[in-house]
Short mmCIF file of C-alpha atoms in Angstrom, two decimals:
data_model
loop_
_atom_site.label_atom_id
_atom_site.label_comp_id
_atom_site.label_asym_id
_atom_site.label_seq_id
_atom_site.Cartn_x
_atom_site.Cartn_y
_atom_site.Cartn_z
CA MET A 1 0.08 -0.23 0.15
CA THR A 2 1.23 3.29 -1.16
CA SER A 3 1.21 6.86 0.69
CA GLN A 4 -0.83 7.82 -2.13
CA VAL A 5 -3.40 5.31 -1.40
CA ILE A 6 -3.63 6.44 2.23
CA PHE A 7 -3.60 10.34 1.50
CA GLN A 8 -6.51 9.34 -0.77
CA ALA A 9 -8.37 7.72 2.06
CA ILE A 10 -7.56 10.76 4.27
CA ILE A 11 -8.82 13.49 1.49
CA SER A 12 -12.09 11.46 0.77
CA GLY A 13 -12.66 11.16 4.70
CA ILE A 14 -12.01 15.10 5.22
CA LEU A 15 -14.49 15.79 2.30
CA MET A 16 -17.23 13.41 3.57
CA GLY A 17 -16.77 14.42 7.04
CA LEU A 18 -17.57 18.31 6.32
CA ILE A 19 -20.86 16.82 5.16
CA TYR A 20 -21.13 15.01 8.16
CA ALA A 21 -20.18 17.91 10.43
CA LEU A 22 -23.15 20.21 8.74
CA ILE A 23 -25.80 17.42 9.29
CA ALA A 24 -24.57 17.29 12.71
CA ALA A 25 -24.50 20.94 13.30
CA GLY A 26 -28.33 21.11 12.46
CA LEU A 27 -29.05 18.03 14.98
CA SER A 28 -26.84 19.74 17.61
CA LEU A 29 -28.43 23.22 17.35
CA ILE A 30 -31.88 21.75 18.13
CA PHE A 31 -30.70 20.11 20.91
CA GLY A 32 -28.61 22.45 22.54
CA LEU A 33 -31.92 24.90 22.17
CA MET A 34 -34.36 22.60 23.41
CA GLU A 35 -32.70 19.11 24.56
CA ILE A 36 -34.93 17.41 22.28
CA VAL A 37 -33.28 14.36 19.89
CA ASN A 38 -34.64 14.76 16.54
CA PHE A 39 -34.62 10.89 15.55
CA ALA A 40 -36.18 12.18 12.32
CA HIS A 41 -32.84 14.09 11.24
CA GLY A 42 -31.90 11.56 8.62
CA ASP A 43 -35.35 11.55 7.06
CA HIS A 44 -35.40 15.16 7.12
CA LEU A 45 -32.00 14.86 4.98
CA MET A 46 -33.97 12.30 2.71
CA LEU A 47 -36.46 14.75 2.22
CA SER A 48 -34.53 17.63 1.20
CA MET A 49 -32.41 15.23 -1.09
CA PHE A 50 -35.73 14.34 -2.86
CA SER A 51 -36.63 17.96 -3.19
CA THR A 52 -33.44 18.54 -5.13
CA PHE A 53 -34.34 15.34 -7.32
CA TRP A 54 -37.77 16.70 -7.88
CA PHE A 55 -36.70 19.98 -8.86
CA TRP A 56 -34.19 18.74 -11.20
CA MET A 57 -36.66 16.13 -12.75
CA LEU A 58 -39.79 18.31 -12.95
CA PHE A 59 -38.34 21.63 -13.73
CA GLY A 60 -34.62 20.63 -14.95
CA ILE A 61 -33.11 23.02 -12.03
CA ASP A 62 -29.60 21.90 -11.35
CA PRO A 63 -28.84 20.90 -7.80
CA ILE A 64 -26.59 23.90 -7.28
CA PHE A 65 -29.30 26.45 -8.16
CA SER A 66 -32.38 24.57 -6.21
CA ILE A 67 -30.23 24.96 -3.14
CA PRO A 68 -32.25 28.06 -1.91
CA LEU A 69 -35.49 26.54 -2.87
CA THR A 70 -34.91 23.24 -0.73
CA ILE A 71 -33.64 25.54 2.21
CA ILE A 72 -36.98 27.37 2.07
CA LEU A 73 -39.03 24.00 1.88
CA MET A 74 -37.26 22.79 4.74
CA ALA A 75 -37.07 25.93 7.02
CA PHE A 76 -41.03 25.85 6.42
CA LEU A 77 -41.04 22.29 7.28
CA GLY A 78 -38.89 22.98 10.36
CA VAL A 79 -41.48 25.68 11.64
CA PHE A 80 -44.52 23.46 11.12
CA THR A 81 -42.84 20.57 13.04
CA HIS A 82 -42.45 22.74 15.96
CA TYR A 83 -45.70 24.26 16.13
CA PHE A 84 -47.59 21.02 15.40
CA ILE A 85 -45.41 18.25 16.96
CA ILE A 86 -42.84 19.38 19.19
CA ARG A 87 -44.41 22.41 20.91
CA LYS A 88 -47.07 19.93 22.44
CA ILE A 89 -44.36 17.55 23.71
CA LEU A 90 -41.89 20.35 25.12
CA ASN A 91 -42.58 19.58 28.49
CA SER A 92 -43.63 16.26 28.37
CA THR A 93 -41.13 13.44 29.56
CA MET A 94 -38.32 12.41 27.57
CA LEU A 95 -39.75 8.96 26.69
CA ILE A 96 -42.47 10.95 25.12
CA GLN A 97 -40.20 13.19 23.28
CA ILE A 98 -38.17 10.21 21.85
CA CYS A 99 -41.32 8.42 20.78
CA ALA A 100 -42.74 11.63 19.01
CA THR A 101 -39.74 12.06 16.86
CA PHE A 102 -38.94 8.63 16.40
CA GLY A 103 -42.75 8.49 15.08
CA LEU A 104 -42.25 11.24 13.01
CA ALA A 105 -39.14 9.38 11.42
CA VAL A 106 -41.00 6.20 10.89
CA THR A 107 -43.84 8.13 9.50
CA ILE A 108 -41.85 10.58 7.22
CA ARG A 109 -40.01 7.13 5.45
CA ALA A 110 -43.10 5.45 5.27
CA LEU A 111 -44.64 8.10 3.45
CA ALA A 112 -41.62 8.76 0.94
CA GLN A 113 -41.71 4.86 0.29
CA PHE A 114 -45.76 5.17 -0.68
CA PHE A 115 -45.15 8.28 -2.80
CA PHE A 116 -41.81 7.90 -4.00
CA THR A 117 -41.52 3.94 -4.17
CA PRO A 118 -38.22 2.31 -2.89
CA ASP A 119 -36.77 2.63 -6.06
CA PHE A 120 -32.96 4.29 -6.32
CA ARG A 121 -32.79 7.52 -8.29
CA THR A 122 -29.70 9.68 -9.53
CA ILE A 123 -29.67 13.17 -10.99
CA LYS A 124 -27.85 12.59 -14.46
CA ASN A 125 -25.44 15.09 -15.85
CA PRO A 126 -25.25 17.64 -13.29
CA ILE A 127 -23.49 20.83 -13.94
CA ILE A 128 -20.78 20.01 -11.73
CA GLN A 129 -19.30 16.38 -12.56
CA GLY A 130 -15.85 14.75 -13.26
CA LYS A 131 -12.35 14.48 -11.29
CA PHE A 132 -9.13 15.70 -11.12
CA GLU A 133 -5.70 14.38 -10.05
CA VAL A 134 -3.13 15.88 -7.77
CA TYR A 135 0.22 13.96 -7.39
CA GLY A 136 -1.48 10.62 -7.86
CA VAL A 137 -4.82 11.64 -5.55
CA PHE A 138 -7.91 11.78 -7.32
CA ILE A 139 -10.67 14.07 -6.23
CA GLY A 140 -14.23 14.52 -7.58
CA TYR A 141 -15.47 17.94 -8.40
CA PRO A 142 -19.12 17.12 -7.04
CA GLN A 143 -17.27 15.90 -3.78
CA LEU A 144 -15.10 18.84 -3.62
CA PHE A 145 -17.71 21.39 -4.36
CA ALA A 146 -20.29 19.63 -1.86
CA SER A 147 -17.46 19.88 1.06
CA PHE A 148 -16.80 23.58 0.43
CA VAL A 149 -20.47 24.40 0.15
CA CYS A 150 -20.85 22.82 3.51
CA LEU A 151 -18.07 24.36 5.07
CA PHE A 152 -19.30 27.69 3.74
CA ALA A 153 -22.84 26.96 5.36
CA PHE A 154 -21.27 25.77 8.25
CA ILE A 155 -19.14 29.14 8.93
CA LEU A 156 -22.26 31.41 8.46
CA LEU A 157 -24.12 29.16 10.74
CA TYR A 158 -21.38 29.76 13.29
CA LEU A 159 -21.09 34.02 12.73
CA PHE A 160 -25.23 34.11 12.87
CA VAL A 161 -25.21 32.26 16.34
CA THR A 162 -22.25 33.96 17.66
CA LYS A 163 -22.28 37.28 16.18
CA THR A 164 -25.81 38.11 15.67
CA GLU A 165 -28.60 39.61 18.02
CA THR A 166 -30.75 36.84 16.94
CA GLY A 167 -27.87 34.28 17.99
CA THR A 168 -27.23 35.79 21.11
CA ALA A 169 -31.42 35.18 21.74
CA LEU A 170 -30.79 31.69 20.53
CA GLN A 171 -27.93 31.05 23.00
CA ALA A 172 -29.87 33.03 25.76
CA THR A 173 -32.75 30.58 25.18
CA SER A 174 -30.68 27.55 25.42
CA GLN A 175 -29.17 28.47 28.55
CA ASP A 176 -32.16 29.41 30.44
CA ARG A 177 -35.64 29.76 28.79
CA GLN A 178 -37.29 31.36 31.94
CA ALA A 179 -34.62 33.85 32.15
CA ALA A 180 -34.65 34.38 28.58
CA GLU A 181 -38.47 35.21 28.65
CA ILE A 182 -38.24 37.52 31.65
CA LEU A 183 -35.93 39.61 29.17
CA GLY A 184 -38.32 39.73 26.67
CA ILE A 185 -36.91 36.99 24.32
CA PRO A 186 -39.98 35.00 22.95
CA SER A 187 -38.70 31.19 23.58
CA ASN A 188 -41.26 29.58 21.09
CA LYS A 189 -39.99 31.73 18.12
CA MET A 190 -36.46 30.87 18.96
CA PHE A 191 -37.37 27.17 19.09
CA ALA A 192 -39.33 27.49 15.66
CA LEU A 193 -36.07 29.45 14.43
CA GLY A 194 -33.76 26.51 15.84
CA TRP A 195 -35.72 24.11 14.04
CA ALA A 196 -35.79 25.92 10.79
CA ILE A 197 -32.28 26.37 10.93
CA GLY A 198 -31.45 22.89 11.91
CA LEU A 199 -33.69 21.49 8.96
CA SER A 200 -31.97 24.44 6.46
CA CYS A 201 -28.60 22.70 7.75
CA VAL A 202 -29.83 19.32 6.19
CA ALA A 203 -31.33 21.07 3.10
CA VAL A 204 -28.02 22.29 2.07
CA ALA A 205 -25.91 18.91 3.11
CA GLY A 206 -29.11 17.21 0.99
CA SER A 207 -28.78 19.37 -1.95
CA MET A 208 -25.33 18.95 -2.32
CA LEU A 209 -25.33 14.97 -1.57
CA SER A 210 -27.94 14.35 -4.26
CA ASN A 211 -25.47 15.77 -6.95
CA TYR A 212 -23.56 12.37 -6.53
CA TYR A 213 -25.46 9.99 -4.41
CA TYR A 214 -28.23 8.00 -4.89
CA VAL A 215 -31.60 9.29 -3.79
CA PHE A 216 -34.08 6.95 -2.13
CA PRO A 217 -36.41 6.87 0.95
CA ASP A 218 -33.74 4.99 3.35
CA VAL A 219 -30.78 7.23 2.29
CA GLY A 220 -30.75 9.44 5.54
CA VAL A 221 -30.40 6.22 8.17
CA ASN A 222 -26.69 5.79 7.75
CA PHE A 223 -26.47 9.58 7.82
CA SER A 224 -28.45 9.81 10.54
CA LEU A 225 -26.36 7.54 12.58
CA PHE A 226 -23.10 9.47 11.90
CA ALA A 227 -24.60 12.76 12.79
CA PHE A 228 -25.77 11.31 16.07
CA VAL A 229 -22.09 9.71 16.46
CA ALA A 230 -20.90 13.43 15.68
CA VAL A 231 -23.16 15.12 17.94
CA ALA A 232 -22.09 13.01 20.84
CA LEU A 233 -18.48 13.19 20.30
CA GLY A 234 -18.21 16.52 19.82
CA GLY A 235 -20.59 17.38 22.70
CA PHE A 236 -24.33 17.76 22.49
CA GLY A 237 -25.08 21.34 21.76
CA SER A 238 -21.55 22.29 20.38
CA ILE A 239 -21.40 23.67 16.88
CA ASN A 240 -17.54 23.88 16.85
CA GLY A 241 -17.62 20.22 18.36
CA SER A 242 -19.81 18.95 15.27
CA LEU A 243 -17.49 20.11 12.84
CA ILE A 244 -14.17 18.65 14.47
CA ALA A 245 -16.17 15.58 15.08
CA GLY A 246 -17.78 15.44 11.87
CA VAL A 247 -14.16 15.51 10.36
CA ILE A 248 -12.72 12.78 12.56
CA ILE A 249 -15.67 10.56 11.97
CA GLY A 250 -15.17 10.96 8.01
CA ILE A 251 -11.60 10.30 8.32
CA VAL A 252 -11.91 7.42 10.50
CA GLU A 253 -14.70 5.55 8.34
CA SER A 254 -12.53 6.17 5.38
CA VAL A 255 -8.96 5.16 6.35
CA GLY A 256 -10.51 2.10 8.34
CA GLY A 257 -12.17 0.97 5.49
CA LEU A 258 -8.98 1.16 3.61
CA LEU A 259 -6.67 -0.41 6.04
CA ILE A 260 -8.85 -3.15 7.72
CA ASP A 261 -12.07 -3.67 5.96
CA PRO A 262 -14.61 -1.55 4.15
CA SER A 263 -17.65 -3.43 5.52
CA TYR A 264 -16.79 -2.55 9.27
CA LYS A 265 -16.63 1.12 8.77
CA LEU A 266 -19.87 1.95 11.23
CA LEU A 267 -17.90 -0.47 13.78
CA TYR A 268 -14.63 1.57 13.55
CA VAL A 269 -16.94 5.05 13.82
CA PHE A 270 -18.56 3.60 17.04
CA ALA A 271 -15.28 2.44 18.60
CA VAL A 272 -14.01 5.91 18.39
CA TYR A 273 -17.02 7.12 19.77
CA LEU A 274 -17.06 4.45 22.72
CA LEU A 275 -13.60 5.44 23.28
CA VAL A 276 -14.23 9.18 23.93
CA VAL A 277 -17.36 8.41 25.79
CA ILE A 278 -15.45 6.37 28.68
CA LEU A 279 -12.57 8.94 28.64
CA ARG A 280 -14.77 11.97 28.32
CA PRO A 281 -18.64 11.41 28.47
CA GLN A 282 -19.45 15.06 27.79
CA GLY A 283 -17.73 14.62 24.08
CA ILE A 284 -14.86 16.98 23.22
CA PHE A 285 -16.49 20.46 23.70
CA GLY A 286 -20.03 19.15 25.18
CA ARG A 287 -21.60 20.82 28.22
CA TYR A 288 -24.13 18.00 28.93
#
């Protein structure tokens, strides 16, 4: 095995890890704000991929141009989910909250299979395709562009949360809901905004993935698993942690699959996660 092959695996892992990171950031934001784990996060990713696919199929809109449309759709879905499902279980026990979001995941997937069928679909001849070579390492243009877009979206999310007044209100609500309301911050609107932003993150990731990945009703399952591991590894509620953990997971998945056996990629990721849980249960940057 040459150093070029190992370097190829590391580059591929980083590119994929940046997509995992953005998916995990949306999940982490929702949990950090409301302390609710969205088990339907992977299925929301699937919906965003189908949204991109149907914009291309029905109207001929390339994935890079349908990103804003998919973001708007998913943001509305996030607000709808909050007001019609999450708000009603907000003060319930954790078991009820888990059952609600898990039931939402099953419902979304079943509806997708009913309306879209379990068939695998791809977007043919997208604007961004092909690959290039650097010192024997091949990099696909779709993967590179997707990772840059996800990283850019991640930076925008970080700046919004940390540098804007609304972002500060989100942080205040996540730290102490009652105190934030006393200061005049409407917690319900902040929660709805958090869901809109969280699902907008998967909208960006899903749009980019559909450029080169198969679109089918179960596509979100593995991505949601990696997102949950990234959130737990980086620390629940930590956006920075999601970025670091997402890249770590991408590299471990890619290099582990190369050096040992690709069929055990999930095992390598969960082994790293278990190691961190044992040594630092709250994750790398977590506060829970």
